[in-house]
């Protein structure tokens, strides 16, 4: 994952490398001040074999196929994976985001195996309150300061 912080942009972006997944394989949520991206990537060769019809008297998949990646086909030939470098299974990433960000404030797009998730630096409520002039106290010698400044929202 890359987290993109361009000070010229009002948004943060996170880019995830997730080849072979469809939109239906991925979930993007906001929970308790965190962006949560989770999903599952399944081995395509196992899905293909499991979808083939098996003879009524034979077992299509060995009991421990997921552990050894050895699957019996209807022709009683084992599919082997002598080199396994690809990662499969469930995944989850939690990224802290500014308070007040809602799911409606987040956009996500999936293209060519790259998931890009974008959210505002500040919640829309914080942006609108920072645009209104600050209240000044009579007799205050120091200039008013903003409670949250750009660039510190994720710290």
Backbone as JSON Lines, residues from 0, in Angstrom:
{"i":0,"aa":"X","n":[0.84,-1.17,0.0],"ca":[0.0,0.0,0.0],"c":[0.89,1.24,0.0]}
{"i":1,"aa":"X","n":[0.47,2.22,-0.77],"ca":[1.11,3.53,-0.73],"c":[0.07,4.53,-0.22]}
{"i":2,"aa":"X","n":[0.47,5.39,0.71],"ca":[-0.38,6.46,1.2],"c":[0.13,7.75,0.58]}
{"i":3,"aa":"X","n":[-0.73,8.42,-0.17],"ca":[-0.34,9.62,-0.91],"c":[-0.8,10.86,-0.16]}
{"i":4,"aa":"X","n":[0.15,11.72,0.21],"ca":[-0.14,12.97,0.91],"c":[0.44,14.12,0.1]}
{"i":5,"aa":"X","n":[-0.37,14.68,-0.77],"ca":[0.03,15.83,-1.59],"c":[-0.51,17.08,-0.92]}
{"i":6,"aa":"X","n":[0.35,17.94,-0.37],"ca":[-0.13,19.12,0.35],"c":[-0.97,20.06,-0.52]}
{"i":7,"aa":"X","n":[-0.85,19.96,-1.84],"ca":[-1.65,20.81,-2.73],"c":[-3.06,20.27,-2.92]}
{"i":8,"aa":"X","n":[-3.31,19.04,-2.47],"ca":[-4.61,18.41,-2.66],"c":[-5.42,18.44,-1.36]}
{"i":9,"aa":"X","n":[-6.73,18.58,-1.45],"ca":[-7.56,18.53,-0.25],"c":[-7.81,17.1,0.23]}
{"i":10,"aa":"X","n":[-7.27,16.11,-0.49],"ca":[-7.54,14.7,-0.19],"c":[-6.28,13.91,0.09]}
{"i":11,"aa":"X","n":[-6.46,12.82,0.83],"ca":[-5.46,11.77,0.96],"c":[-5.9,10.64,0.06]}
{"i":12,"aa":"X","n":[-4.95,9.84,-0.39],"ca":[-5.27,8.65,-1.18],"c":[-4.41,7.49,-0.69]}
{"i":13,"aa":"X","n":[-5.0,6.31,-0.74],"ca":[-4.26,5.08,-0.47],"c":[-4.42,4.2,-1.7]}
{"i":14,"aa":"X","n":[-3.31,3.63,-2.16],"ca":[-3.33,2.77,-3.34],"c":[-2.89,1.38,-2.9]}
{"i":15,"aa":"X","n":[-3.75,0.41,-3.2],"ca":[-3.51,-0.98,-2.82],"c":[-3.29,-1.82,-4.06]}
{"i":16,"aa":"X","n":[-2.33,-2.72,-4.0],"ca":[-2.05,-3.66,-5.08],"c":[-2.84,-4.94,-4.79]}
{"i":17,"aa":"X","n":[-3.88,-5.19,-5.57],"ca":[-4.72,-6.38,-5.32],"c":[-5.08,-7.05,-6.64]}
{"i":18,"aa":"X","n":[-4.1,-7.65,-7.29],"ca":[-4.38,-8.28,-8.59],"c":[-5.34,-9.46,-8.47]}
{"i":19,"aa":"X","n":[-6.15,-9.61,-9.48],"ca":[-7.03,-10.76,-9.57],"c":[-8.32,-10.65,-8.79]}
{"i":20,"aa":"X","n":[-8.58,-9.5,-8.16],"ca":[-9.81,-9.35,-7.39],"c":[-10.83,-8.51,-8.14]}
{"i":21,"aa":"X","n":[-12.09,-8.82,-7.87],"ca":[-13.2,-8.04,-8.43],"c":[-13.76,-7.16,-7.32]}
{"i":22,"aa":"X","n":[-14.62,-6.21,-7.7],"ca":[-15.26,-5.35,-6.7],"c":[-15.97,-6.17,-5.63]}
{"i":23,"aa":"X","n":[-16.58,-7.27,-6.03],"ca":[-17.33,-8.1,-5.07],"c":[-16.42,-8.83,-4.08]}
{"i":24,"aa":"X","n":[-15.12,-8.86,-4.33],"ca":[-14.16,-9.53,-3.43],"c":[-13.62,-8.59,-2.35]}
{"i":25,"aa":"X","n":[-13.97,-7.29,-2.43],"ca":[-13.35,-6.27,-1.58],"c":[-14.42,-5.51,-0.8]}
{"i":26,"aa":"X","n":[-14.1,-5.15,0.43],"ca":[-14.97,-4.32,1.25],"c":[-14.17,-3.11,1.73]}
{"i":27,"aa":"X","n":[-14.76,-1.91,1.6],"ca":[-14.15,-0.67,2.09],"c":[-15.15,-0.05,3.06]}
{"i":28,"aa":"X","n":[-14.72,0.14,4.33],"ca":[-15.61,0.65,5.37],"c":[-14.9,1.68,6.23]}
{"i":29,"aa":"X","n":[-15.69,2.49,6.93],"ca":[-15.18,3.4,7.94],"c":[-15.72,2.92,9.29]}
{"i":30,"aa":"X","n":[-14.81,2.65,10.24],"ca":[-15.21,2.23,11.58],"c":[-14.28,2.84,12.6]}
{"i":31,"aa":"X","n":[-14.86,3.54,13.56],"ca":[-14.11,4.09,14.69],"c":[-12.84,4.82,14.28]}
{"i":32,"aa":"X","n":[-12.96,5.72,13.32],"ca":[-11.82,6.53,12.9],"c":[-10.79,5.81,12.06]}
{"i":33,"aa":"X","n":[-11.16,4.68,11.47],"ca":[-10.24,3.93,10.62],"c":[-10.91,3.59,9.29]}
{"i":34,"aa":"X","n":[-10.13,3.68,8.23],"ca":[-10.53,3.15,6.94],"c":[-10.13,1.68,6.96]}
{"i":35,"aa":"X","n":[-11.08,0.8,6.7],"ca":[-10.81,-0.64,6.74],"c":[-11.04,-1.2,5.34]}
{"i":36,"aa":"X","n":[-9.99,-1.77,4.77],"ca":[-10.07,-2.42,3.46],"c":[-9.8,-3.9,3.71]}
{"i":37,"aa":"X","n":[-10.76,-4.74,3.33],"ca":[-10.57,-6.18,3.53],"c":[-11.16,-6.95,2.36]}
{"i":38,"aa":"X","n":[-10.74,-8.19,2.24],"ca":[-11.23,-9.03,1.16],"c":[-10.59,-10.39,1.2]}
{"i":39,"aa":"X","n":[-10.82,-11.14,0.13],"ca":[-10.24,-12.48,0.03],"c":[-9.82,-12.74,-1.4]}
{"i":40,"aa":"X","n":[-8.64,-13.29,-1.53],"ca":[-8.11,-13.68,-2.83],"c":[-7.96,-15.2,-2.84]}
{"i":41,"aa":"X","n":[-8.63,-15.83,-3.79],"ca":[-8.64,-17.3,-3.88],"c":[-7.78,-17.76,-5.05]}
{"i":42,"aa":"X","n":[-7.13,-18.92,-4.91],"ca":[-6.33,-19.43,-6.04],"c":[-7.24,-19.81,-7.21]}
{"i":43,"aa":"X","n":[-6.98,-19.28,-8.39],"ca":[-7.85,-19.57,-9.54],"c":[-7.81,-21.03,-9.97]}
{"i":44,"aa":"X","n":[-6.7,-21.71,-9.8],"ca":[-6.61,-23.1,-10.22],"c":[-7.46,-23.99,-9.32]}
{"i":45,"aa":"X","n":[-7.59,-23.68,-8.06],"ca":[-8.42,-24.46,-7.17],"c":[-9.9,-24.25,-7.5]}
{"i":46,"aa":"X","n":[-10.29,-23.0,-7.82],"ca":[-11.68,-22.72,-8.18],"c":[-12.07,-23.45,-9.45]}
{"i":47,"aa":"X","n":[-11.18,-23.49,-10.43],"ca":[-11.47,-24.16,-11.7],"c":[-11.7,-25.65,-11.47]}
{"i":48,"aa":"X","n":[-10.85,-26.26,-10.67],"ca":[-10.96,-27.69,-10.41],"c":[-12.21,-28.01,-9.6]}
{"i":49,"aa":"X","n":[-12.51,-27.16,-8.61],"ca":[-13.68,-27.41,-7.78],"c":[-14.98,-27.25,-8.56]}
{"i":50,"aa":"X","n":[-14.96,-26.45,-9.62],"ca":[-16.18,-26.24,-10.4],"c":[-16.44,-27.36,-11.41]}
{"i":51,"aa":"X","n":[-15.45,-28.24,-11.63],"ca":[-15.64,-29.36,-12.55],"c":[-16.51,-30.42,-11.89]}
{"i":52,"aa":"X","n":[-17.43,-31.03,-12.65],"ca":[-18.26,-32.08,-12.06],"c":[-17.42,-33.3,-11.73]}
{"i":53,"aa":"X","n":[-17.71,-33.92,-10.61],"ca":[-16.96,-35.11,-10.22],"c":[-17.84,-36.34,-10.37]}
{"i":54,"aa":"X","n":[-17.22,-37.47,-10.66],"ca":[-17.99,-38.72,-10.73],"c":[-18.62,-39.01,-9.38]}
{"i":55,"aa":"X","n":[-19.8,-39.63,-9.35],"ca":[-20.5,-39.86,-8.08],"c":[-19.72,-40.71,-7.09]}
{"i":56,"aa":"X","n":[-18.82,-41.56,-7.56],"ca":[-18.13,-42.46,-6.64],"c":[-16.73,-42.0,-6.26]}
{"i":57,"aa":"X","n":[-16.31,-40.8,-6.7],"ca":[-14.96,-40.34,-6.34],"c":[-15.04,-38.99,-5.65]}
{"i":58,"aa":"X","n":[-14.03,-38.73,-4.86],"ca":[-13.95,-37.46,-4.15],"c":[-13.15,-36.49,-5.0]}
{"i":59,"aa":"X","n":[-13.72,-35.33,-5.31],"ca":[-13.09,-34.37,-6.21],"c":[-11.92,-33.65,-5.56]}
{"i":60,"aa":"X","n":[-12.0,-33.4,-4.28],"ca":[-10.95,-32.64,-3.61],"c":[-10.48,-33.42,-2.4]}
{"i":61,"aa":"X","n":[-9.17,-33.54,-2.28],"ca":[-8.65,-34.22,-1.1],"c":[-8.95,-33.37,0.13]}
{"i":62,"aa":"X","n":[-9.03,-34.0,1.29],"ca":[-9.45,-33.31,2.5],"c":[-8.54,-32.13,2.84]}
{"i":63,"aa":"X","n":[-7.26,-32.27,2.61],"ca":[-6.33,-31.21,2.95],"c":[-5.83,-30.46,1.71]}
{"i":64,"aa":"X","n":[-6.69,-30.25,0.74],"ca":[-6.28,-29.58,-0.51],"c":[-5.8,-28.17,-0.25]}
{"i":65,"aa":"X","n":[-6.43,-27.48,0.68],"ca":[-6.03,-26.1,0.92],"c":[-4.66,-26.02,1.56]}
{"i":66,"aa":"X","n":[-4.24,-27.05,2.3],"ca":[-2.93,-27.03,2.93],"c":[-1.82,-27.41,1.96]}
{"i":67,"aa":"X","n":[-2.03,-28.4,1.11],"ca":[-0.99,-28.9,0.24],"c":[-1.17,-28.49,-1.21]}
{"i":68,"aa":"X","n":[-2.3,-27.88,-1.54],"ca":[-2.61,-27.47,-2.9],"c":[-2.47,-28.63,-3.87]}
{"i":69,"aa":"X","n":[-2.89,-29.79,-3.44],"ca":[-2.89,-30.96,-4.3],"c":[-4.33,-31.43,-4.4]}
{"i":70,"aa":"X","n":[-4.88,-31.41,-5.6],"ca":[-6.29,-31.68,-5.79],"c":[-6.45,-32.84,-6.75]}
{"i":71,"aa":"X","n":[-7.33,-33.78,-6.43],"ca":[-7.61,-34.91,-7.32],"c":[-8.66,-34.49,-8.33]}
{"i":72,"aa":"X","n":[-8.35,-34.65,-9.59],"ca":[-9.32,-34.34,-10.64],"c":[-10.14,-35.58,-10.92]}
{"i":73,"aa":"X","n":[-11.23,-35.43,-11.69],"ca":[-12.04,-36.61,-12.01],"c":[-11.23,-37.72,-12.68]}
{"i":74,"aa":"X","n":[-10.17,-37.37,-13.36],"ca":[-9.34,-38.37,-14.04],"c":[-8.29,-38.97,-13.09]}
{"i":75,"aa":"X","n":[-8.4,-38.69,-11.79],"ca":[-7.49,-39.19,-10.76],"c":[-6.05,-38.72,-10.96]}
{"i":76,"aa":"X","n":[-5.88,-37.55,-11.56],"ca":[-4.55,-36.95,-11.69],"c":[-4.49,-35.79,-10.72]}
{"i":77,"aa":"X","n":[-3.41,-35.72,-9.98],"ca":[-3.26,-34.67,-8.99],"c":[-2.71,-33.4,-9.63]}
{"i":78,"aa":"X","n":[-3.29,-32.28,-9.29],"ca":[-2.75,-30.98,-9.69],"c":[-1.78,-30.59,-8.6]}
{"i":79,"aa":"X","n":[-0.56,-30.32,-8.98],"ca":[0.47,-29.95,-8.02],"c":[0.88,-28.51,-8.25]}
{"i":80,"aa":"X","n":[1.36,-27.88,-7.2],"ca":[1.9,-26.53,-7.28],"c":[3.3,-26.61,-6.7]}
{"i":81,"aa":"X","n":[4.3,-26.99,-7.52],"ca":[5.66,-27.18,-7.0],"c":[6.32,-25.88,-6.54]}
{"i":82,"aa":"X","n":[5.91,-24.74,-7.08],"ca":[6.42,-23.44,-6.64],"c":[5.21,-22.59,-6.32]}
{"i":83,"aa":"X","n":[5.12,-22.12,-5.08],"ca":[3.99,-21.29,-4.7],"c":[4.5,-19.98,-4.13]}
{"i":84,"aa":"X","n":[4.5,-18.93,-4.96],"ca":[4.96,-17.62,-4.54],"c":[3.8,-16.63,-4.41]}
{"i":85,"aa":"X","n":[2.67,-16.94,-5.02],"ca":[1.51,-16.05,-4.95],"c":[0.83,-16.22,-3.6]}
{"i":86,"aa":"X","n":[0.3,-15.13,-3.09],"ca":[-0.38,-15.18,-1.8],"c":[-1.88,-15.19,-1.99]}
{"i":87,"aa":"X","n":[-2.53,-16.08,-1.28],"ca":[-3.98,-16.19,-1.33],"c":[-4.51,-16.18,0.09]}
{"i":88,"aa":"X","n":[-5.77,-15.85,0.23],"ca":[-6.41,-15.85,1.55],"c":[-7.05,-14.5,1.82]}
{"i":89,"aa":"X","n":[-7.42,-14.3,3.07],"ca":[-8.06,-13.05,3.45],"c":[-7.0,-12.01,3.8]}
{"i":90,"aa":"X","n":[-7.38,-10.75,3.66],"ca":[-6.49,-9.66,4.03],"c":[-7.32,-8.54,4.64]}
{"i":91,"aa":"X","n":[-6.66,-7.71,5.45],"ca":[-7.31,-6.54,6.03],"c":[-6.26,-5.5,6.33]}
{"i":92,"aa":"X","n":[-6.55,-4.25,5.99],"ca":[-5.69,-3.11,6.33],"c":[-6.54,-2.08,7.05]}
{"i":93,"aa":"X","n":[-6.02,-1.54,8.14],"ca":[-6.68,-0.48,8.9],"c":[-5.81,0.76,8.83]}
{"i":94,"aa":"X","n":[-6.4,1.86,8.37],"ca":[-5.66,3.11,8.22],"c":[-6.38,4.18,9.04]}
{"i":95,"aa":"X","n":[-5.68,4.84,9.98],"ca":[-6.33,5.92,10.73],"c":[-6.67,7.08,9.8]}
{"i":96,"aa":"X","n":[-7.86,7.63,9.99],"ca":[-8.3,8.78,9.19],"c":[-8.84,9.85,10.14]}
{"i":97,"aa":"X","n":[-8.99,11.09,9.66],"ca":[-9.48,12.16,10.54],"c":[-10.87,11.84,11.1]}
{"i":98,"aa":"X","n":[-11.1,12.29,12.32],"ca":[-12.42,12.1,12.94],"c":[-13.48,12.81,12.12]}
{"i":99,"aa":"X","n":[-14.64,12.2,12.05],"ca":[-15.75,12.82,11.34],"c":[-15.89,12.4,9.89]}
{"i":100,"aa":"X","n":[-14.92,11.68,9.35],"ca":[-15.02,11.21,7.97],"c":[-16.05,10.07,7.94]}
{"i":101,"aa":"X","n":[-16.99,10.18,7.03],"ca":[-18.05,9.17,6.88],"c":[-17.82,8.4,5.58]}
{"i":102,"aa":"X","n":[-18.5,7.25,5.45],"ca":[-18.36,6.44,4.23],"c":[-18.73,7.23,2.98]}
{"i":103,"aa":"X","n":[-19.7,8.14,3.1],"ca":[-20.11,8.93,1.94],"c":[-19.01,9.89,1.48]}
{"i":104,"aa":"X","n":[-18.04,10.18,2.34],"ca":[-16.93,11.07,2.01],"c":[-15.8,10.34,1.29]}
{"i":105,"aa":"X","n":[-15.85,9.01,1.27],"ca":[-14.76,8.19,0.73],"c":[-15.15,7.69,-0.65]}
{"i":106,"aa":"X","n":[-14.2,7.74,-1.58],"ca":[-14.44,7.16,-2.91],"c":[-13.38,6.09,-3.16]}
{"i":107,"aa":"X","n":[-13.77,5.07,-3.91],"ca":[-12.86,3.97,-4.22],"c":[-13.05,3.56,-5.66]}
{"i":108,"aa":"X","n":[-11.94,3.22,-6.32],"ca":[-12.02,2.72,-7.69],"c":[-11.0,1.59,-7.86]}
{"i":109,"aa":"X","n":[-11.4,0.59,-8.64],"ca":[-10.55,-0.57,-8.89],"c":[-10.3,-0.65,-10.38]}
{"i":110,"aa":"X","n":[-9.03,-0.6,-10.77],"ca":[-8.66,-0.7,-12.19],"c":[-7.3,-1.38,-12.3]}
{"i":111,"aa":"X","n":[-7.23,-2.37,-13.16],"ca":[-5.97,-3.06,-13.45],"c":[-5.27,-3.58,-12.2]}
{"i":112,"aa":"X","n":[-6.04,-4.1,-11.25],"ca":[-5.45,-4.68,-10.05],"c":[-5.01,-3.67,-9.01]}
{"i":113,"aa":"X","n":[-5.35,-2.4,-9.21],"ca":[-4.98,-1.35,-8.25],"c":[-6.26,-0.73,-7.69]}
{"i":114,"aa":"X","n":[-6.39,-0.75,-6.36],"ca":[-7.52,-0.13,-5.68],"c":[-7.05,1.22,-5.16]}
{"i":115,"aa":"X","n":[-7.73,2.29,-5.58],"ca":[-7.42,3.63,-5.1],"c":[-8.57,4.11,-4.24]}
{"i":116,"aa":"X","n":[-8.27,4.45,-2.98],"ca":[-9.27,4.94,-2.04],"c":[-8.87,6.36,-1.67]}
{"i":117,"aa":"X","n":[-9.83,7.3,-1.77],"ca":[-9.56,8.71,-1.52],"c":[-10.54,9.24,-0.48]}
{"i":118,"aa":"X","n":[-10.04,10.07,0.44],"ca":[-10.89,10.7,1.45],"c":[-10.35,12.09,1.75]}
{"i":119,"aa":"X","n":[-11.2,12.99,2.25],"ca":[-10.75,14.36,2.53],"c":[-9.79,14.41,3.72]}
{"i":120,"aa":"X","n":[-8.9,15.4,3.7],"ca":[-7.99,15.6,4.82],"c":[-8.76,15.86,6.11]}
{"i":121,"aa":"X","n":[-9.8,16.66,5.98],"ca":[-10.64,17.01,7.12],"c":[-12.06,16.58,6.83]}
{"i":122,"aa":"X","n":[-12.83,16.33,7.87],"ca":[-14.24,16.01,7.65],"c":[-14.94,17.23,7.07]}
{"i":123,"aa":"X","n":[-16.0,17.05,6.28],"ca":[-16.72,18.2,5.72],"c":[-17.19,19.16,6.79]}
{"i":124,"aa":"X","n":[-17.58,18.68,7.97],"ca":[-18.01,19.56,9.06],"c":[-16.84,20.42,9.55]}
{"i":125,"aa":"X","n":[-15.65,19.83,9.65],"ca":[-14.47,20.58,10.1],"c":[-14.08,21.62,9.07]}
{"i":126,"aa":"X","n":[-14.22,21.3,7.79],"ca":[-13.9,22.26,6.73],"c":[-14.83,23.45,6.8]}
{"i":127,"aa":"X","n":[-16.14,23.22,6.96],"ca":[-17.09,24.33,6.99],"c":[-16.88,25.18,8.24]}
{"i":128,"aa":"X","n":[-16.54,24.57,9.38],"ca":[-16.31,25.36,10.59],"c":[-15.0,26.13,10.5]}
{"i":129,"aa":"X","n":[-14.0,25.6,9.77],"ca":[-12.74,26.33,9.65],"c":[-12.86,27.5,8.69]}
{"i":130,"aa":"X","n":[-13.88,27.51,7.84],"ca":[-14.08,28.61,6.91],"c":[-14.78,29.79,7.57]}
{"i":131,"aa":"X","n":[-15.47,29.57,8.68],"ca":[-16.14,30.67,9.37],"c":[-15.1,31.42,10.2]}
{"i":132,"aa":"X","n":[-15.29,32.74,10.36],"ca":[-14.29,33.51,11.11],"c":[-14.27,33.07,12.58]}
{"i":133,"aa":"X","n":[-13.07,32.95,13.16],"ca":[-12.96,32.53,14.55],"c":[-13.48,33.6,15.5]}
{"i":134,"aa":"X","n":[-14.0,33.17,16.62],"ca":[-14.47,34.12,17.64],"c":[-13.26,34.71,18.33]}
{"i":135,"aa":"X","n":[-13.31,36.03,18.57],"ca":[-12.2,36.69,19.25],"c":[-12.65,37.1,20.63]}
{"i":136,"aa":"X","n":[-11.76,36.95,21.56],"ca":[-12.03,37.35,22.93],"c":[-11.49,38.75,23.13]}
{"i":137,"aa":"X","n":[-12.27,39.6,23.78],"ca":[-11.83,40.97,24.04],"c":[-10.63,40.9,24.98]}
{"i":138,"aa":"X","n":[-9.59,41.62,24.6],"ca":[-8.39,41.66,25.42],"c":[-7.4,40.56,25.05]}
{"i":139,"aa":"X","n":[-7.69,39.76,24.04],"ca":[-6.77,38.7,23.64],"c":[-5.63,39.3,22.83]}
{"i":140,"aa":"X","n":[-4.4,39.05,23.23],"ca":[-3.24,39.61,22.55],"c":[-2.75,38.72,21.42]}
{"i":141,"aa":"X","n":[-3.03,37.43,21.49],"ca":[-2.51,36.54,20.45],"c":[-3.56,36.29,19.39]}
{"i":142,"aa":"X","n":[-3.12,36.1,18.14],"ca":[-4.07,35.83,17.07],"c":[-4.69,34.44,17.25]}
{"i":143,"aa":"X","n":[-5.93,34.25,16.8],"ca":[-6.56,32.94,16.95],"c":[-5.86,31.9,16.08]}
{"i":144,"aa":"X","n":[-5.86,30.65,16.54],"ca":[-5.25,29.57,15.77],"c":[-6.3,28.52,15.46]}
{"i":145,"aa":"X","n":[-6.09,27.84,14.38],"ca":[-7.0,26.77,13.96],"c":[-6.73,25.53,14.8]}
{"i":146,"aa":"X","n":[-7.78,24.78,15.12],"ca":[-7.63,23.57,15.93],"c":[-6.92,22.46,15.15]}
{"i":147,"aa":"X","n":[-7.16,22.38,13.86],"ca":[-6.54,21.35,13.03],"c":[-5.96,22.04,11.81]}
{"i":148,"aa":"X","n":[-4.69,21.76,11.52],"ca":[-4.08,22.33,10.34],"c":[-3.86,21.25,9.31]}
{"i":149,"aa":"X","n":[-3.85,21.62,8.05],"ca":[-3.64,20.65,6.97],"c":[-2.3,19.96,7.16]}
{"i":150,"aa":"X","n":[-2.28,18.68,6.92],"ca":[-1.04,17.93,7.03],"c":[-0.89,17.2,8.36]}
{"i":151,"aa":"X","n":[-1.66,17.6,9.38],"ca":[-1.54,16.93,10.67],"c":[-2.75,16.05,10.95]}
{"i":152,"aa":"X","n":[-3.65,15.95,10.01],"ca":[-4.89,15.22,10.25],"c":[-4.66,13.74,10.54]}
{"i":153,"aa":"X","n":[-3.63,13.13,9.99],"ca":[-3.4,11.7,10.21],"c":[-2.35,11.41,11.27]}
{"i":154,"aa":"X","n":[-1.81,12.42,11.88],"ca":[-0.75,12.19,12.88],"c":[-1.33,11.91,14.24]}
